[in-house]
CSV table of C-alpha atoms in Angstrom, one decimal:
chain,number,residue,atom,x,y,z
A,24,MET,CA,54.6,75.5,-222.8
A,25,GLN,CA,58.3,75.3,-223.0
A,26,GLN,CA,58.3,73.7,-219.5
A,27,PHE,CA,55.7,71.2,-220.6
A,28,ILE,CA,57.8,70.1,-223.7
A,29,GLU,CA,60.8,69.7,-221.4
A,30,LEU,CA,58.8,67.5,-219.1
A,31,ILE,CA,57.5,65.4,-222.0
A,32,ARG,CA,61.0,64.9,-223.3
A,33,GLN,CA,62.3,63.6,-220.0
A,34,PRO,CA,62.0,59.8,-219.4
A,35,TRP,CA,58.7,59.2,-217.8
A,36,PRO,CA,58.7,57.7,-214.2
A,37,TRP,CA,56.9,54.4,-213.6
A,38,TYR,CA,54.0,56.1,-211.8
A,39,VAL,CA,53.1,58.0,-214.9
A,40,ALA,CA,53.8,55.3,-217.5
A,41,GLY,CA,52.4,52.3,-215.6
A,42,PRO,CA,48.9,53.8,-215.1
A,43,LEU,CA,48.8,55.0,-218.7
A,44,ILE,CA,49.6,51.4,-219.8
A,45,GLY,CA,46.9,50.1,-217.4
A,46,LEU,CA,44.4,52.5,-219.0
A,47,THR,CA,44.8,50.7,-222.3
A,48,VAL,CA,42.6,47.9,-220.8
A,49,PRO,CA,39.4,50.0,-220.2
A,50,THR,CA,40.1,52.1,-223.3
A,51,LEU,CA,40.1,49.1,-225.7
A,52,LEU,CA,37.1,47.5,-223.9
A,53,LEU,CA,35.0,50.6,-224.1
A,54,ILE,CA,35.8,51.9,-227.5
A,55,GLY,CA,35.2,48.5,-229.2
A,56,ASN,CA,34.8,45.6,-226.8
A,57,LYS,CA,38.4,44.5,-227.4
A,58,SER,CA,40.4,42.6,-224.9
A,59,PHE,CA,44.0,43.8,-224.6
A,60,GLY,CA,46.7,41.5,-225.9
A,61,ILE,CA,49.5,41.9,-228.4
A,62,SER,CA,51.0,38.4,-229.1
A,63,SER,CA,47.7,37.6,-231.0
A,64,SER,CA,49.0,39.9,-233.7
A,65,LEU,CA,51.8,37.4,-234.4
A,66,ARG,CA,49.2,34.7,-234.9
A,67,HIS,CA,47.1,36.9,-237.2
A,68,ILE,CA,50.2,37.5,-239.3
A,69,CYS,CA,50.6,33.7,-239.6
A,70,ALA,CA,46.9,33.2,-240.4
A,71,ALA,CA,47.0,36.0,-243.0
A,72,CYS,CA,50.4,35.1,-244.7
A,73,PHE,CA,51.2,31.4,-244.3
A,74,PRO,CA,48.2,29.5,-242.9
A,75,ALA,CA,49.5,26.3,-244.6
A,76,ASN,CA,46.2,24.5,-243.9
A,77,ILE,CA,47.1,24.3,-240.1
A,78,SER,CA,43.9,24.3,-238.2
A,79,PHE,CA,45.4,26.7,-235.6
A,80,PHE,CA,45.6,29.3,-238.3
A,81,LYS,CA,42.2,28.7,-239.9
A,82,TYR,CA,40.0,31.4,-238.6
A,83,ASP,CA,38.7,34.7,-239.8
A,84,TRP,CA,41.7,36.8,-239.1
A,85,LYS,CA,40.1,39.8,-240.8
A,86,LYS,CA,37.7,40.0,-237.9
A,87,GLU,CA,40.8,40.6,-235.7
A,88,ILE,CA,42.4,43.2,-238.0
A,89,TRP,CA,42.0,45.8,-235.2
A,90,ASN,CA,44.9,44.0,-233.4
A,91,LEU,CA,47.2,44.5,-236.4
A,92,VAL,CA,46.2,48.1,-236.7
A,93,PHE,CA,47.0,48.5,-233.0
A,94,VAL,CA,50.5,47.1,-233.3
A,95,LEU,CA,51.0,49.3,-236.4
A,96,GLY,CA,50.1,52.2,-234.1
A,97,VAL,CA,52.7,50.9,-231.5
A,98,PHE,CA,55.3,51.0,-234.3
A,99,PHE,CA,54.4,54.6,-235.2
A,100,GLY,CA,54.3,55.5,-231.5
A,101,GLY,CA,57.9,54.3,-231.2
A,102,MET,CA,58.9,56.3,-234.2
A,103,ILE,CA,57.2,59.5,-232.9
A,104,ALA,CA,58.6,59.2,-229.4
A,105,THR,CA,62.1,58.6,-230.6
A,106,ASN,CA,62.2,61.3,-233.3
A,107,PHE,CA,60.1,64.1,-231.8
A,108,MET,CA,60.2,63.6,-228.0
A,109,GLU,CA,63.7,62.5,-227.6
A,110,ASN,CA,65.3,62.5,-224.2
A,111,PRO,CA,68.0,65.3,-224.3
A,112,ASN,CA,70.0,63.6,-221.5
A,113,ALA,CA,72.0,60.4,-221.5
A,114,PHE,CA,70.3,57.1,-220.7
A,115,GLN,CA,70.5,56.4,-217.0
A,116,LEU,CA,71.1,52.8,-216.0
A,117,SER,CA,71.6,51.5,-212.5
A,118,GLU,CA,75.3,51.3,-211.6
A,119,ASN,CA,75.0,47.7,-210.5
A,120,THR,CA,73.4,46.6,-213.8
A,121,MET,CA,76.2,48.4,-215.7
A,122,ALA,CA,78.8,46.7,-213.7
A,123,ASP,CA,77.2,43.3,-214.2
A,124,LEU,CA,76.9,43.8,-217.9
A,125,ARG,CA,80.4,45.2,-218.2
A,126,ALA,CA,81.6,42.0,-216.6
A,127,LEU,CA,79.8,40.1,-219.4
A,128,GLY,CA,81.5,42.1,-222.1
A,129,ILE,CA,79.0,44.9,-222.9
A,130,GLN,CA,80.7,48.2,-223.4
A,131,ASP,CA,78.2,50.6,-225.0
A,132,PHE,CA,75.6,52.0,-222.7
A,133,SER,CA,74.6,55.0,-224.8
A,134,GLY,CA,71.3,53.9,-226.3
A,135,LEU,CA,68.2,52.0,-225.2
A,136,MET,CA,69.6,48.9,-226.8
A,137,PRO,CA,73.2,47.7,-226.4
A,138,ALA,CA,74.9,48.5,-229.6
A,139,ASP,CA,77.3,45.6,-228.8
A,140,LEU,CA,74.4,43.2,-229.5
A,141,PHE,CA,71.7,44.9,-231.5
A,142,SER,CA,73.6,46.2,-234.4
A,143,MET,CA,73.2,45.3,-238.1
A,144,GLU,CA,76.8,44.0,-238.0
A,145,ALA,CA,76.0,41.4,-235.3
A,146,LEU,CA,73.1,40.1,-237.4
A,147,PHE,CA,75.0,37.5,-239.3
A,148,SER,CA,77.1,36.1,-236.4
A,149,LEU,CA,76.5,33.6,-233.6
A,150,LYS,CA,75.6,36.6,-231.4
A,151,GLY,CA,72.9,37.7,-233.9
A,152,PHE,CA,71.6,34.1,-234.1
A,153,ILE,CA,71.2,33.8,-230.3
A,154,PHE,CA,69.9,37.3,-229.6
A,155,PHE,CA,67.6,37.8,-232.6
A,156,VAL,CA,66.7,34.4,-234.1
A,157,LEU,CA,66.7,32.1,-231.1
A,158,GLY,CA,65.4,34.8,-228.7
A,159,GLY,CA,62.7,35.9,-231.1
A,160,PHE,CA,61.6,32.3,-231.8
A,161,MET,CA,61.3,31.7,-228.0
A,162,VAL,CA,59.2,34.9,-227.6
A,163,GLY,CA,56.9,33.8,-230.5
A,164,PHE,CA,56.6,30.2,-229.6
A,165,GLY,CA,56.4,30.7,-225.8
A,166,THR,CA,53.7,33.4,-225.9
A,167,ARG,CA,51.5,31.3,-228.2
A,168,TYR,CA,52.1,28.2,-226.1
A,169,ALA,CA,51.2,30.1,-223.0
A,170,GLY,CA,48.2,31.7,-224.7
A,171,GLY,CA,49.4,35.3,-224.2
A,172,CYS,CA,52.3,37.6,-223.3
A,173,THR,CA,52.9,40.3,-220.8
A,174,SER,CA,50.0,42.3,-222.1
A,175,GLY,CA,47.4,39.5,-222.5
A,176,HIS,CA,48.3,37.6,-219.3
A,177,ALA,CA,50.1,40.0,-217.0
A,178,ILE,CA,48.0,43.1,-217.7
A,179,MET,CA,44.6,42.0,-219.1
A,180,GLY,CA,44.5,38.6,-217.4
A,181,LEU,CA,45.6,39.9,-213.9
A,182,SER,CA,43.2,42.9,-214.3
A,183,ASN,CA,40.4,40.4,-214.7
A,184,LEU,CA,41.7,38.3,-211.7
A,185,GLN,CA,42.5,35.2,-213.8
A,186,VAL,CA,44.5,32.5,-211.9
A,187,PRO,CA,45.9,31.0,-215.1
A,188,SER,CA,47.3,34.4,-216.0
A,189,LEU,CA,49.0,34.6,-212.6
A,190,ILE,CA,50.6,31.2,-213.2
A,191,ALA,CA,51.7,32.3,-216.7
A,192,THR,CA,53.1,35.6,-215.4
A,193,CYS,CA,55.1,33.8,-212.6
A,194,CYS,CA,56.5,31.5,-215.3
A,195,PHE,CA,57.5,34.5,-217.5
A,196,MET,CA,59.5,35.8,-214.5
A,197,VAL,CA,61.1,32.4,-213.7
A,198,GLY,CA,62.1,32.0,-217.3
A,199,GLY,CA,63.6,35.5,-217.3
A,200,PHE,CA,65.5,35.0,-214.1
A,201,THR,CA,66.8,31.7,-215.3
A,202,MET,CA,68.1,33.2,-218.6
A,203,THR,CA,69.7,36.2,-216.9
A,204,HIS,CA,71.4,34.5,-214.0
A,205,LEU,CA,72.0,30.9,-215.1
A,206,LEU,CA,72.3,30.9,-218.9
A,207,MET,CA,73.5,34.3,-219.9
A,208,PRO,CA,77.0,34.0,-218.3
A,209,PHE,CA,77.5,30.9,-220.6
A,210,ILE,CA,76.1,32.6,-223.7
A,211,PHE,CA,78.4,35.6,-223.3
A,212,LYS,CA,81.4,33.2,-223.1
A,213,LEU,CA,80.6,32.0,-226.6
A,214,PHE,CA,81.8,35.2,-228.2
B,16,MET,CA,28.1,21.0,-241.3
B,17,SER,CA,27.2,24.5,-242.4
B,18,PHE,CA,23.8,24.3,-240.6
B,19,GLN,CA,25.6,24.4,-237.3
B,20,GLN,CA,26.5,28.0,-238.0
B,21,VAL,CA,22.9,29.1,-238.1
B,22,SER,CA,22.4,29.6,-234.4
B,23,PRO,CA,25.5,30.7,-232.6
B,24,PRO,CA,25.9,29.5,-229.0
B,25,ILE,CA,24.4,32.0,-226.6
B,26,GLU,CA,27.3,32.0,-224.2
B,27,GLN,CA,30.7,30.7,-225.0
B,28,ASP,CA,32.6,29.6,-221.9
B,29,GLU,CA,35.5,28.5,-224.0
B,30,GLN,CA,37.1,31.0,-226.3
B,31,PRO,CA,36.3,30.4,-230.0
B,32,PHE,CA,40.1,30.1,-230.4
B,33,ALA,CA,43.0,30.5,-228.0
B,34,CYS,CA,43.3,34.2,-228.6
B,35,GLU,CA,43.9,36.5,-225.7
B,36,ALA,CA,42.7,39.5,-227.5
B,37,PRO,CA,39.4,38.6,-229.1
B,38,ASN,CA,37.2,41.0,-230.9
B,39,ASP,CA,33.9,40.9,-229.0
B,40,MET,CA,32.1,43.7,-230.8
B,41,ALA,CA,28.8,42.3,-232.1
B,42,GLN,CA,28.1,45.2,-234.5
B,43,PRO,CA,30.0,45.3,-237.7
B,44,GLU,CA,32.7,48.0,-237.7
B,45,SER,CA,33.6,50.1,-240.7
B,46,TRP,CA,37.2,50.3,-241.9
B,47,VAL,CA,37.4,53.9,-240.6
B,48,SER,CA,36.8,52.8,-237.0
B,49,ASN,CA,40.2,51.1,-237.1
B,50,ILE,CA,41.6,54.6,-236.7
B,51,LYS,CA,40.6,54.4,-233.0
B,52,TYR,CA,42.9,51.4,-232.5
B,53,LEU,CA,45.6,53.0,-234.4
B,54,ILE,CA,45.5,56.1,-232.2
B,55,VAL,CA,45.5,54.0,-229.0
B,56,GLY,CA,48.4,52.0,-230.4
B,57,VAL,CA,50.4,55.2,-231.1
B,58,LEU,CA,49.8,56.5,-227.6
B,59,PHE,CA,50.8,53.1,-226.2
B,60,GLY,CA,54.0,53.0,-228.3
B,61,ILE,CA,54.9,56.5,-227.1
B,62,VAL,CA,54.5,55.5,-223.5
B,63,PHE,CA,56.7,52.4,-224.1
B,64,VAL,CA,59.5,54.5,-225.4
B,65,LYS,CA,59.2,57.4,-222.9
B,66,ALA,CA,59.2,54.9,-220.0
B,67,GLU,CA,62.2,53.2,-221.6
B,68,ILE,CA,60.6,49.8,-221.1
B,69,ILE,CA,61.5,48.8,-224.6
B,70,SER,CA,65.1,49.0,-223.5
B,71,TRP,CA,67.1,45.7,-223.3
B,72,PHE,CA,69.0,47.3,-220.4
B,73,ARG,CA,65.8,48.0,-218.4
B,74,ILE,CA,64.8,44.3,-218.8
B,75,GLN,CA,68.2,43.3,-217.5
B,76,GLU,CA,67.9,45.7,-214.6
B,77,MET,CA,64.5,44.1,-213.8
B,78,PHE,CA,65.8,40.5,-213.8
B,79,ARG,CA,68.8,41.5,-211.8
B,80,LEU,CA,66.5,43.2,-209.2
B,81,GLN,CA,68.6,46.4,-209.5
B,82,SER,CA,65.8,48.8,-210.1
B,83,PHE,CA,62.2,49.2,-209.2
B,84,HIS,CA,61.2,50.9,-212.4
B,85,MET,CA,59.9,47.9,-214.4
B,86,TYR,CA,58.1,46.5,-211.4
B,87,GLY,CA,56.5,49.8,-210.8
B,88,VAL,CA,55.4,50.1,-214.4
B,89,ILE,CA,53.9,46.6,-214.6
B,90,GLY,CA,52.5,46.7,-211.0
B,91,SER,CA,50.8,50.1,-211.4
B,92,ALA,CA,49.5,49.1,-214.8
B,93,VAL,CA,47.9,46.0,-213.3
B,94,VAL,CA,46.4,47.9,-210.4
B,95,VAL,CA,44.8,50.5,-212.8
B,96,GLY,CA,43.6,47.7,-215.1
B,97,MET,CA,42.1,45.8,-212.1
B,98,ILE,CA,40.3,48.9,-210.8
B,99,SER,CA,38.9,49.6,-214.4
B,100,VAL,CA,37.7,46.1,-214.9
B,101,PHE,CA,36.1,46.1,-211.4
B,102,LEU,CA,34.3,49.4,-212.2
B,103,ILE,CA,33.2,48.2,-215.6
B,104,LYS,CA,31.7,45.1,-214.1
B,105,LYS,CA,30.2,46.8,-211.0
B,106,PHE,CA,28.5,49.6,-212.9
B,107,ASN,CA,27.9,47.5,-216.0
B,108,ILE,CA,29.5,50.2,-218.1
B,109,LYS,CA,28.7,49.8,-221.8
B,110,THR,CA,30.9,50.2,-224.8
B,111,LEU,CA,30.7,53.4,-226.9
B,112,SER,CA,28.2,51.5,-229.2
B,113,GLY,CA,26.2,50.4,-226.2
B,114,GLU,CA,27.3,46.8,-226.0
B,115,THR,CA,27.9,44.8,-222.8
B,116,VAL,CA,31.7,44.5,-222.2
B,117,GLN,CA,32.8,40.8,-222.7
B,118,PHE,CA,35.3,39.1,-220.4
B,119,HIS,CA,36.8,35.7,-221.0
B,120,PRO,CA,37.5,33.4,-218.2
B,121,LYS,CA,40.8,31.7,-218.9
B,122,LYS,CA,41.2,28.0,-218.5
B,123,PHE,CA,44.3,26.6,-216.9
B,124,GLN,CA,46.5,24.6,-219.3
B,125,ARG,CA,49.9,23.2,-218.8
B,126,GLY,CA,51.0,25.3,-221.8
B,127,GLN,CA,50.8,28.4,-219.6
B,128,ILE,CA,53.7,26.9,-217.6
B,129,TYR,CA,55.9,25.5,-220.4
B,130,GLY,CA,55.1,28.3,-222.8
B,131,GLY,CA,55.5,30.9,-220.0
B,132,LEU,CA,59.0,29.6,-219.2
B,133,ILE,CA,60.0,29.6,-222.8
B,134,PHE,CA,58.7,33.1,-223.3
B,135,GLY,CA,60.6,34.2,-220.1
B,136,LEU,CA,63.9,32.9,-221.5
B,137,GLY,CA,63.3,34.7,-224.8
B,138,TRP,CA,62.1,37.9,-222.9
B,139,ALA,CA,65.4,38.2,-221.1
B,140,ILE,CA,67.5,37.5,-224.2
B,141,THR,CA,65.7,39.8,-226.6
B,142,GLY,CA,64.8,42.4,-224.0
B,143,ALA,CA,61.3,42.6,-225.5
B,144,CYS,CA,57.8,41.2,-225.3
B,145,PRO,CA,55.8,41.3,-228.5
B,146,GLY,CA,54.5,44.8,-227.9
B,147,PRO,CA,57.9,46.5,-227.4
B,148,LEU,CA,59.2,44.6,-230.4
B,149,PHE,CA,57.1,46.8,-232.7
B,150,ALA,CA,58.1,50.0,-230.7
B,151,GLN,CA,61.8,49.0,-231.0
B,152,ILE,CA,61.5,48.8,-234.7
B,153,GLY,CA,59.7,52.1,-234.9
B,154,SER,CA,62.5,53.6,-232.8
B,155,GLY,CA,64.9,52.7,-235.5
B,156,TYR,CA,66.5,49.5,-234.2
B,157,MET,CA,66.2,47.8,-237.6
B,158,ALA,CA,68.0,44.6,-236.5
B,159,VAL,CA,64.9,43.9,-234.4
B,160,ILE,CA,63.0,43.2,-237.6
B,161,VAL,CA,64.8,39.8,-237.6
B,162,THR,CA,63.6,39.2,-234.0
B,163,LEU,CA,60.0,40.0,-235.0
B,164,LEU,CA,60.2,37.7,-238.1
B,165,SER,CA,61.6,35.0,-235.8
B,166,ALA,CA,58.8,35.5,-233.3
B,167,VAL,CA,56.3,35.1,-236.2
B,168,ALA,CA,58.2,31.9,-237.1
B,169,GLY,CA,58.0,30.7,-233.5
B,170,THR,CA,54.2,31.3,-233.5
B,171,TRP,CA,53.9,29.4,-236.7
B,172,ALA,CA,55.9,26.5,-235.3
B,173,TYR,CA,53.7,26.4,-232.3
B,174,GLY,CA,50.6,26.1,-234.6
B,175,TYR,CA,52.3,23.4,-236.6
B,176,PHE,CA,53.4,21.3,-233.6
B,177,ARG,CA,50.4,22.1,-231.4
B,178,ASP,CA,48.8,18.7,-231.4
B,179,LYS,CA,52.0,17.0,-230.4
B,180,LEU,CA,52.8,19.3,-227.5
B,181,PRO,CA,51.5,18.7,-223.9
B,182,ASN,CA,48.8,21.3,-223.5
């Protein structure tokens, strides 16, 4: 038992985590005929809180409430894993990534998120504006424009062999590479 | 107008609305049944944190091609998903309440390119897709609440400008 707890507390390798994430697809389909997708929850929040008579938000969001319950679960899951299944060892990041990020000005590699960027202090600065407000806006706007995110397109869509999802997934990657390699060096020069 | 609602279309090729996660359950569900989705969400959130894929650093590692981890996670998730969907279709596996599992063919729209690129830019900068955002907040990264609110604002802005955008 002690060994099992030790194992659980270690970071899980991709070949354990990936298949578990993949199993979400049949689980949701079989327990309630639900297609897997998370960015829809953002739309349901809009529909429930500020529909503003926009036709895009005029639908029966209560029928989709399972999606909001699901993301509430993801929130609690994050809480449980962080508080009760915490990794006893330091976060291991690839040496090359550390060197690259150090060159950009990131110094703190202790947590899952860089404290240099994702702290409450950074919130009301240009850094905060770019990393939280602008970044978040692009995530919300982009996923809805694309009709799904990594869960809806990359996992559910590809599982169902949908070509539009493959196109969307490729564009997600192209956008990410562009930001990381072409834009980020300039962004980090701003502060 | 209301008479159109009387007979629902037998088969809907197009999704009733552009939602990638529709509820296809025909039978009404009680409030209690939501506990199922809560539990799946909790397990999903735990995997997110334990695989460290909610980490901004891991996303950077992925886009810098300096680790296989994220590719392994997404790749093996897709393979397991594909096999499951194949088996459900092949053996016509029914849901717990005995319904036929519904799949939705997706139609190509230019938005998948434009929106995909915009999401990709945001993914690299925030280090999160919509799912991990909720897990990050649960993990205690309170500043991410702002990212989430901003993502909701982005979704709302898309709804507002939808008719003016090339789709």
